[in-house]
Amino acid sequence: MGVAPREKWNSQAGFVMAAVGSAVGLGNMWRFSYLAAEHGGAAFVALYLVFTLFVGIPVLLAEFALGRGAGRSPIPALDHFGGPGWRWLGWLFVLSGFLILAYYGVIAGWTLRYAVAGLVGFSDDSGGFFAAVSTGAPAVAWQLGFMVLTAVVVIGGIRRGIERVALVLMPALFVLLVVLALYAVTLEGSGAGYRQYLNMDFAEIFDREVVVQAAGQAFFSLSLGMGAMLTFASYLDRGHDLKRESVVVAGADFGVAFLAGLVVFPLIFAFGLQDDVGESSVGALFITLPRAFSEMGAAGSVLGVLFFLGLAVGALTSAVSLLEVVVSSAIDQLGWSRVRATVVLAALTAVLGIPAALDTDWLGLMDQVAGNLFLVFGGLMLALLVGWRMADPIGVAQEGAASSSWLSAWRWLLRFAVPPILALVLLGSLGATWDAVTGFFGG
Ligand code: PHE
């Protein structure tokens, strides 16, 4: 058969940037800042860091190893290493990709709209503005616009689309955040923000809800548990040091989240808006922060536009990786062309997202189910597959790199530490999901 050879990344830096681009997104800014604000600042951050180091990095390396080793999309890759009995997990990954991208595109649409609106200055009635942005036809229109952007990049393919965009946009986003964080230092009254962000409330560390959300956040933020990193790694050559690359990607992801906190908290506190944040998942970023920008006057306009553009950029490179899971699966399973797969599946995802565009409570529910529960479950299954079922995971992970005792520790973690931890987290997540479902349908 005349099957075209599978595309490959152009350079090592290109792959790493694309993986960082997948990891860094709304998760680092929108999700991270509201969870940190809600769950005791530094206690949440510390737990999230622990999960990133001891659960996130091992599962990330597992996805990299599976992807590169099989050189195929998730369903055949899981079949290759686990046997046909593991194919369903690949289907679950595809489903997660659909569901997460469906609501992710909605929030990304808001960020685009905010960036454009900020050009003429942010309104001081930011609650009213958010209500207008997040309901009705405008919300759907901006979501669709964002999905079109995502589809254009994915149609470009690995080298000409995803890699090129990540290589330009990721460094730009990082520089932008550093500038904003430095600016925040100069604001009078920002000190209280740092204190809230960096002060530890130890009691929170033992709270079930905080633990569940910190673990879920580590998965969401690193794009784990649904085959995005696996799929990206399937376009790799041999000769990559995957363990190093997984540490670099996780480090960059944590760094950007931490940096985003150093922007959001001081800004909110400098303008005395902390009581405004409230309990909602959208409050900090989409209501309180724009008010801070509006109080800053002209400078706030410029900073706010840059901030929301940066968010949109992060969202784009993440959305691309979500869509790539679904698209690469259609290419492998159905034999579709890249263009056809992208157009059809992006359209389908956009339609699936419309209810979330019209109702932020529904959006929150989708995030709890697909963005937390499914990812934690997927991570648990991946750890079991690589830790217990695969014959020689160390050999597969190490191909092309020097052997090291680090990889034995990795395998040990995947066997004995990650599964029990994730099983516990999964129980907690089931509880949180149950609460979310009954809350949604009950009231
Ligand atoms: N990691 C992305 C973010 O932080 C979201 C994402 C989740 C992307 C799962 C791909 C897969 O925004």
Short mmCIF file of N, CA and C in Angstrom, two decimals, residues 285-401:
data_model
loop_
_atom_site.label_atom_id
_atom_site.label_comp_id
_atom_site.label_asym_id
_atom_site.label_seq_id
_atom_site.Cartn_x
_atom_site.Cartn_y
_atom_site.Cartn_z
N LEU A 285 -9.60 35.34 37.05
CA LEU A 285 -8.99 35.73 35.78
C LEU A 285 -9.87 36.59 34.91
N PHE A 286 -11.15 36.29 34.88
CA PHE A 286 -12.00 36.96 33.90
C PHE A 286 -12.84 38.08 34.48
N ILE A 287 -12.86 38.19 35.82
CA ILE A 287 -13.63 39.29 36.38
C ILE A 287 -12.74 40.23 37.20
N THR A 288 -11.98 39.67 38.14
CA THR A 288 -11.19 40.54 39.01
C THR A 288 -10.01 41.16 38.27
N LEU A 289 -9.27 40.34 37.54
CA LEU A 289 -8.09 40.85 36.87
C LEU A 289 -8.41 41.97 35.87
N PRO A 290 -9.44 41.81 35.05
CA PRO A 290 -9.78 42.91 34.13
C PRO A 290 -10.12 44.20 34.89
N ARG A 291 -10.68 44.06 36.07
CA ARG A 291 -10.95 45.28 36.85
C ARG A 291 -9.66 45.96 37.24
N ALA A 292 -8.66 45.16 37.63
CA ALA A 292 -7.36 45.74 37.96
C ALA A 292 -6.81 46.45 36.73
N PHE A 293 -6.94 45.83 35.56
CA PHE A 293 -6.43 46.47 34.34
C PHE A 293 -7.19 47.77 34.07
N SER A 294 -8.48 47.75 34.33
CA SER A 294 -9.26 48.96 34.05
C SER A 294 -8.86 50.09 35.00
N GLU A 295 -8.52 49.74 36.26
CA GLU A 295 -8.12 50.79 37.20
C GLU A 295 -6.76 51.37 36.89
N MET A 296 -5.96 50.63 36.12
CA MET A 296 -4.63 51.12 35.77
C MET A 296 -4.67 52.12 34.62
N GLY A 297 -5.82 52.31 34.04
CA GLY A 297 -5.91 53.27 32.93
C GLY A 297 -5.23 52.78 31.66
N ALA A 298 -4.56 53.70 30.97
CA ALA A 298 -4.00 53.37 29.66
C ALA A 298 -2.97 52.24 29.76
N ALA A 299 -2.12 52.30 30.79
CA ALA A 299 -1.12 51.24 30.95
C ALA A 299 -1.81 49.89 31.11
N GLY A 300 -2.92 49.91 31.83
CA GLY A 300 -3.66 48.67 32.06
C GLY A 300 -4.20 48.09 30.77
N SER A 301 -4.57 48.97 29.88
CA SER A 301 -5.07 48.52 28.59
C SER A 301 -4.00 47.72 27.86
N VAL A 302 -2.82 48.31 27.79
CA VAL A 302 -1.72 47.65 27.09
C VAL A 302 -1.38 46.32 27.76
N LEU A 303 -1.21 46.37 29.09
CA LEU A 303 -0.84 45.15 29.81
C LEU A 303 -1.92 44.09 29.68
N GLY A 304 -3.17 44.53 29.79
CA GLY A 304 -4.28 43.58 29.73
C GLY A 304 -4.38 42.92 28.36
N VAL A 305 -4.21 43.70 27.32
CA VAL A 305 -4.26 43.12 25.98
C VAL A 305 -3.14 42.08 25.83
N LEU A 306 -1.94 42.46 26.30
CA LEU A 306 -0.82 41.52 26.20
C LEU A 306 -1.11 40.26 27.01
N PHE A 307 -1.65 40.46 28.22
CA PHE A 307 -1.92 39.30 29.08
C PHE A 307 -2.92 38.34 28.41
N PHE A 308 -4.01 38.88 27.91
CA PHE A 308 -5.01 37.99 27.33
C PHE A 308 -4.57 37.41 25.98
N LEU A 309 -3.76 38.17 25.25
CA LEU A 309 -3.18 37.60 24.04
C LEU A 309 -2.27 36.42 24.39
N GLY A 310 -1.48 36.62 25.45
CA GLY A 310 -0.61 35.54 25.91
C GLY A 310 -1.42 34.31 26.27
N LEU A 311 -2.51 34.54 26.97
CA LEU A 311 -3.40 33.42 27.33
C LEU A 311 -3.91 32.71 26.08
N ALA A 312 -4.33 33.49 25.11
CA ALA A 312 -4.87 32.90 23.89
C ALA A 312 -3.81 32.09 23.16
N VAL A 313 -2.58 32.59 23.19
CA VAL A 313 -1.47 31.88 22.56
C VAL A 313 -1.22 30.55 23.25
N GLY A 314 -1.18 30.59 24.59
CA GLY A 314 -1.00 29.35 25.33
C GLY A 314 -2.12 28.38 25.05
N ALA A 315 -3.33 28.91 24.97
CA ALA A 315 -4.48 28.05 24.71
C ALA A 315 -4.39 27.43 23.32
N LEU A 316 -3.91 28.19 22.36
CA LEU A 316 -3.84 27.68 20.98
C LEU A 316 -2.89 26.49 20.88
N THR A 317 -1.69 26.63 21.46
CA THR A 317 -0.73 25.53 21.34
C THR A 317 -1.17 24.30 22.14
N SER A 318 -2.03 24.50 23.14
CA SER A 318 -2.57 23.35 23.87
C SER A 318 -3.72 22.71 23.09
N ALA A 319 -4.60 23.54 22.56
CA ALA A 319 -5.74 23.04 21.81
C ALA A 319 -5.27 22.22 20.61
N VAL A 320 -4.17 22.67 20.02
CA VAL A 320 -3.61 21.96 18.88
C VAL A 320 -3.25 20.52 19.27
N SER A 321 -2.71 20.36 20.47
CA SER A 321 -2.31 19.01 20.89
C SER A 321 -3.53 18.15 21.20
N LEU A 322 -4.60 18.77 21.71
CA LEU A 322 -5.83 18.02 21.96
C LEU A 322 -6.42 17.54 20.64
N LEU A 323 -6.46 18.43 19.66
CA LEU A 323 -7.04 18.06 18.37
C LEU A 323 -6.17 17.03 17.67
N GLU A 324 -4.85 17.13 17.87
CA GLU A 324 -3.95 16.18 17.19
C GLU A 324 -4.20 14.74 17.64
N VAL A 325 -4.58 14.54 18.89
CA VAL A 325 -4.89 13.19 19.37
C VAL A 325 -6.04 12.61 18.54
N VAL A 326 -7.08 13.41 18.38
CA VAL A 326 -8.26 12.95 17.67
C VAL A 326 -7.96 12.78 16.18
N VAL A 327 -7.26 13.76 15.63
CA VAL A 327 -6.96 13.73 14.19
C VAL A 327 -6.02 12.57 13.84
N SER A 328 -4.96 12.39 14.63
CA SER A 328 -4.02 11.31 14.30
C SER A 328 -4.71 9.96 14.43
N SER A 329 -5.68 9.87 15.35
CA SER A 329 -6.41 8.61 15.49
C SER A 329 -7.28 8.35 14.26
N ALA A 330 -7.92 9.39 13.75
CA ALA A 330 -8.75 9.21 12.56
C ALA A 330 -7.88 8.87 11.35
N ILE A 331 -6.69 9.47 11.29
CA ILE A 331 -5.78 9.15 10.18
C ILE A 331 -5.38 7.68 10.26
N ASP A 332 -5.02 7.21 11.46
CA ASP A 332 -4.57 5.82 11.62
C ASP A 332 -5.72 4.82 11.54
N GLN A 333 -6.85 5.15 12.18
CA GLN A 333 -7.93 4.15 12.27
C GLN A 333 -8.82 4.13 11.04
N LEU A 334 -9.07 5.31 10.48
CA LEU A 334 -10.04 5.40 9.39
C LEU A 334 -9.39 5.64 8.04
N GLY A 335 -8.09 5.89 8.06
CA GLY A 335 -7.40 6.15 6.81
C GLY A 335 -7.75 7.49 6.18
N TRP A 336 -8.25 8.42 6.99
CA TRP A 336 -8.59 9.73 6.45
C TRP A 336 -7.33 10.55 6.17
N SER A 337 -7.47 11.52 5.29
CA SER A 337 -6.37 12.46 5.08
C SER A 337 -6.35 13.43 6.25
N ARG A 338 -5.21 14.10 6.44
CA ARG A 338 -5.10 15.06 7.55
C ARG A 338 -6.10 16.20 7.41
N VAL A 339 -6.28 16.68 6.19
CA VAL A 339 -7.19 17.81 6.01
C VAL A 339 -8.62 17.40 6.36
N ARG A 340 -9.02 16.27 5.80
CA ARG A 340 -10.38 15.82 6.05
C ARG A 340 -10.62 15.58 7.55
N ALA A 341 -9.67 14.86 8.16
CA ALA A 341 -9.82 14.54 9.59
C ALA A 341 -9.93 15.83 10.40
N THR A 342 -9.08 16.80 10.08
CA THR A 342 -9.06 18.02 10.89
C THR A 342 -10.36 18.80 10.73
N VAL A 343 -10.80 18.95 9.49
CA VAL A 343 -12.00 19.76 9.26
C VAL A 343 -13.22 19.11 9.92
N VAL A 344 -13.40 17.82 9.68
CA VAL A 344 -14.58 17.14 10.21
C VAL A 344 -14.56 17.13 11.74
N LEU A 345 -13.41 16.77 12.32
CA LEU A 345 -13.37 16.58 13.77
C LEU A 345 -13.34 17.90 14.53
N ALA A 346 -12.71 18.92 13.95
CA ALA A 346 -12.75 20.23 14.61
C ALA A 346 -14.19 20.75 14.61
N ALA A 347 -14.90 20.52 13.52
CA ALA A 347 -16.29 20.98 13.45
C ALA A 347 -17.14 20.25 14.49
N LEU A 348 -16.91 18.95 14.59
CA LEU A 348 -17.66 18.15 15.56
C LEU A 348 -17.40 18.63 16.99
N THR A 349 -16.13 18.90 17.28
CA THR A 349 -15.76 19.38 18.62
C THR A 349 -16.41 20.72 18.91
N ALA A 350 -16.41 21.57 17.91
CA ALA A 350 -17.00 22.89 18.10
C ALA A 350 -18.48 22.77 18.46
N VAL A 351 -19.17 21.87 17.79
CA VAL A 351 -20.60 21.68 18.08
C VAL A 351 -20.78 21.15 19.50
N LEU A 352 -19.92 20.21 19.86
CA LEU A 352 -19.97 19.63 21.19
C LEU A 352 -19.75 20.70 22.28
N GLY A 353 -19.03 21.75 21.91
CA GLY A 353 -18.72 22.80 22.88
C GLY A 353 -19.82 23.85 23.03
N ILE A 354 -20.77 23.85 22.14
CA ILE A 354 -21.78 24.91 22.18
C ILE A 354 -22.54 24.98 23.51
N PRO A 355 -22.98 23.85 24.08
CA PRO A 355 -23.65 23.95 25.39
C PRO A 355 -22.76 24.59 26.45
N ALA A 356 -21.45 24.31 26.40
CA ALA A 356 -20.54 24.91 27.37
C ALA A 356 -20.40 26.41 27.12
N ALA A 357 -20.50 26.81 25.86
CA ALA A 357 -20.42 28.24 25.55
C ALA A 357 -21.64 28.97 26.08
N LEU A 358 -22.74 28.26 26.20
CA LEU A 358 -23.97 28.91 26.62
C LEU A 358 -24.20 28.83 28.13
N ASP A 359 -23.45 28.00 28.81
CA ASP A 359 -23.71 27.78 30.23
C ASP A 359 -22.41 27.44 30.96
N THR A 360 -21.92 28.37 31.77
CA THR A 360 -20.62 28.14 32.42
C THR A 360 -20.70 27.03 33.48
N ASP A 361 -21.88 26.74 34.01
CA ASP A 361 -21.97 25.63 34.97
C ASP A 361 -21.77 24.30 34.26
N TRP A 362 -22.33 24.20 33.07
CA TRP A 362 -22.13 22.98 32.27
C TRP A 362 -20.65 22.84 31.91
N LEU A 363 -20.02 23.97 31.60
CA LEU A 363 -18.58 23.98 31.31
C LEU A 363 -17.79 23.43 32.50
N GLY A 364 -18.15 23.91 33.71
CA GLY A 364 -17.45 23.45 34.90
C GLY A 364 -17.62 21.95 35.11
N LEU A 365 -18.79 21.45 34.78
CA LEU A 365 -19.05 20.02 34.93
C LEU A 365 -18.21 19.21 33.94
N MET A 366 -18.14 19.68 32.70
CA MET A 366 -17.30 18.99 31.71
C MET A 366 -15.85 18.96 32.16
N ASP A 367 -15.41 20.08 32.78
CA ASP A 367 -14.03 20.15 33.24
C ASP A 367 -13.78 19.16 34.37
N GLN A 368 -14.73 19.03 35.27
CA GLN A 368 -14.55 18.08 36.36
C GLN A 368 -14.51 16.64 35.83
N VAL A 369 -15.40 16.31 34.92
CA VAL A 369 -15.47 14.93 34.42
C VAL A 369 -14.28 14.61 33.50
N ALA A 370 -14.13 15.39 32.43
CA ALA A 370 -13.09 15.07 31.45
C ALA A 370 -11.72 15.58 31.88
N GLY A 371 -11.70 16.79 32.45
CA GLY A 371 -10.42 17.42 32.77
C GLY A 371 -9.82 16.96 34.08
N ASN A 372 -10.59 16.31 34.91
CA ASN A 372 -10.02 15.80 36.16
C ASN A 372 -10.16 14.28 36.22
N LEU A 373 -11.40 13.80 36.31
CA LEU A 373 -11.63 12.36 36.51
C LEU A 373 -11.00 11.50 35.39
N PHE A 374 -11.31 11.80 34.14
CA PHE A 374 -10.80 10.98 33.04
C PHE A 374 -9.27 10.98 32.99
N LEU A 375 -8.67 12.15 33.27
CA LEU A 375 -7.21 12.23 33.16
C LEU A 375 -6.54 11.43 34.27
N VAL A 376 -7.07 11.55 35.48
CA VAL A 376 -6.49 10.79 36.59
C VAL A 376 -6.63 9.29 36.33
N PHE A 377 -7.79 8.90 35.84
CA PHE A 377 -8.01 7.49 35.50
C PHE A 377 -7.05 7.05 34.39
N GLY A 378 -6.93 7.86 33.36
CA GLY A 378 -6.01 7.54 32.26
C GLY A 378 -4.58 7.39 32.76
N GLY A 379 -4.18 8.27 33.68
CA GLY A 379 -2.83 8.22 34.22
C GLY A 379 -2.61 6.93 35.01
N LEU A 380 -3.62 6.55 35.77
CA LEU A 380 -3.53 5.30 36.54
C LEU A 380 -3.34 4.10 35.60
N MET A 381 -4.13 4.06 34.54
CA MET A 381 -4.04 2.95 33.60
C MET A 381 -2.67 2.93 32.91
N LEU A 382 -2.16 4.11 32.55
CA LEU A 382 -0.86 4.16 31.90
C LEU A 382 0.24 3.65 32.82
N ALA A 383 0.13 4.02 34.11
CA ALA A 383 1.15 3.56 35.07
C ALA A 383 1.09 2.04 35.20
N LEU A 384 -0.12 1.49 35.22
CA LEU A 384 -0.25 0.03 35.34
C LEU A 384 0.30 -0.66 34.08
N LEU A 385 -0.02 -0.10 32.93
CA LEU A 385 0.46 -0.70 31.68
C LEU A 385 1.99 -0.70 31.61
N VAL A 386 2.58 0.48 31.85
CA VAL A 386 4.02 0.58 31.69
C VAL A 386 4.75 -0.07 32.87
N GLY A 387 4.20 0.08 34.07
CA GLY A 387 4.87 -0.47 35.24
C GLY A 387 4.77 -1.99 35.34
N TRP A 388 3.63 -2.53 34.99
CA TRP A 388 3.39 -3.95 35.25
C TRP A 388 3.27 -4.81 34.00
N ARG A 389 2.74 -4.27 32.91
CA ARG A 389 2.40 -5.13 31.79
C ARG A 389 3.50 -5.15 30.71
N MET A 390 4.12 -4.01 30.49
CA MET A 390 5.11 -3.92 29.43
C MET A 390 6.35 -4.72 29.79
N ALA A 391 6.91 -5.43 28.79
CA ALA A 391 8.02 -6.32 29.08
C ALA A 391 9.28 -5.56 29.50
N ASP A 392 9.64 -4.56 28.73
CA ASP A 392 10.92 -3.90 29.00
C ASP A 392 10.79 -2.38 28.90
N PRO A 393 10.06 -1.78 29.82
CA PRO A 393 9.84 -0.33 29.69
C PRO A 393 11.14 0.46 29.72
N ILE A 394 12.09 0.01 30.53
CA ILE A 394 13.34 0.78 30.63
C ILE A 394 14.05 0.80 29.28
N GLY A 395 14.08 -0.36 28.63
CA GLY A 395 14.72 -0.42 27.32
C GLY A 395 14.04 0.52 26.33
N VAL A 396 12.72 0.53 26.35
CA VAL A 396 11.97 1.37 25.40
C VAL A 396 12.20 2.85 25.70
N ALA A 397 12.22 3.20 26.98
CA ALA A 397 12.38 4.61 27.34
C ALA A 397 13.79 5.10 27.05
N GLN A 398 14.75 4.16 27.09
CA GLN A 398 16.12 4.60 27.10
C GLN A 398 16.74 4.62 25.72
N GLU A 399 16.13 3.92 24.78
CA GLU A 399 16.68 3.83 23.43
C GLU A 399 17.38 5.12 23.01
N GLY A 400 18.63 5.00 22.63
CA GLY A 400 19.33 6.17 22.14
C GLY A 400 19.96 7.03 23.22
N ALA A 401 19.77 6.66 24.48
CA ALA A 401 20.38 7.46 25.54
C ALA A 401 21.16 6.54 26.47
#
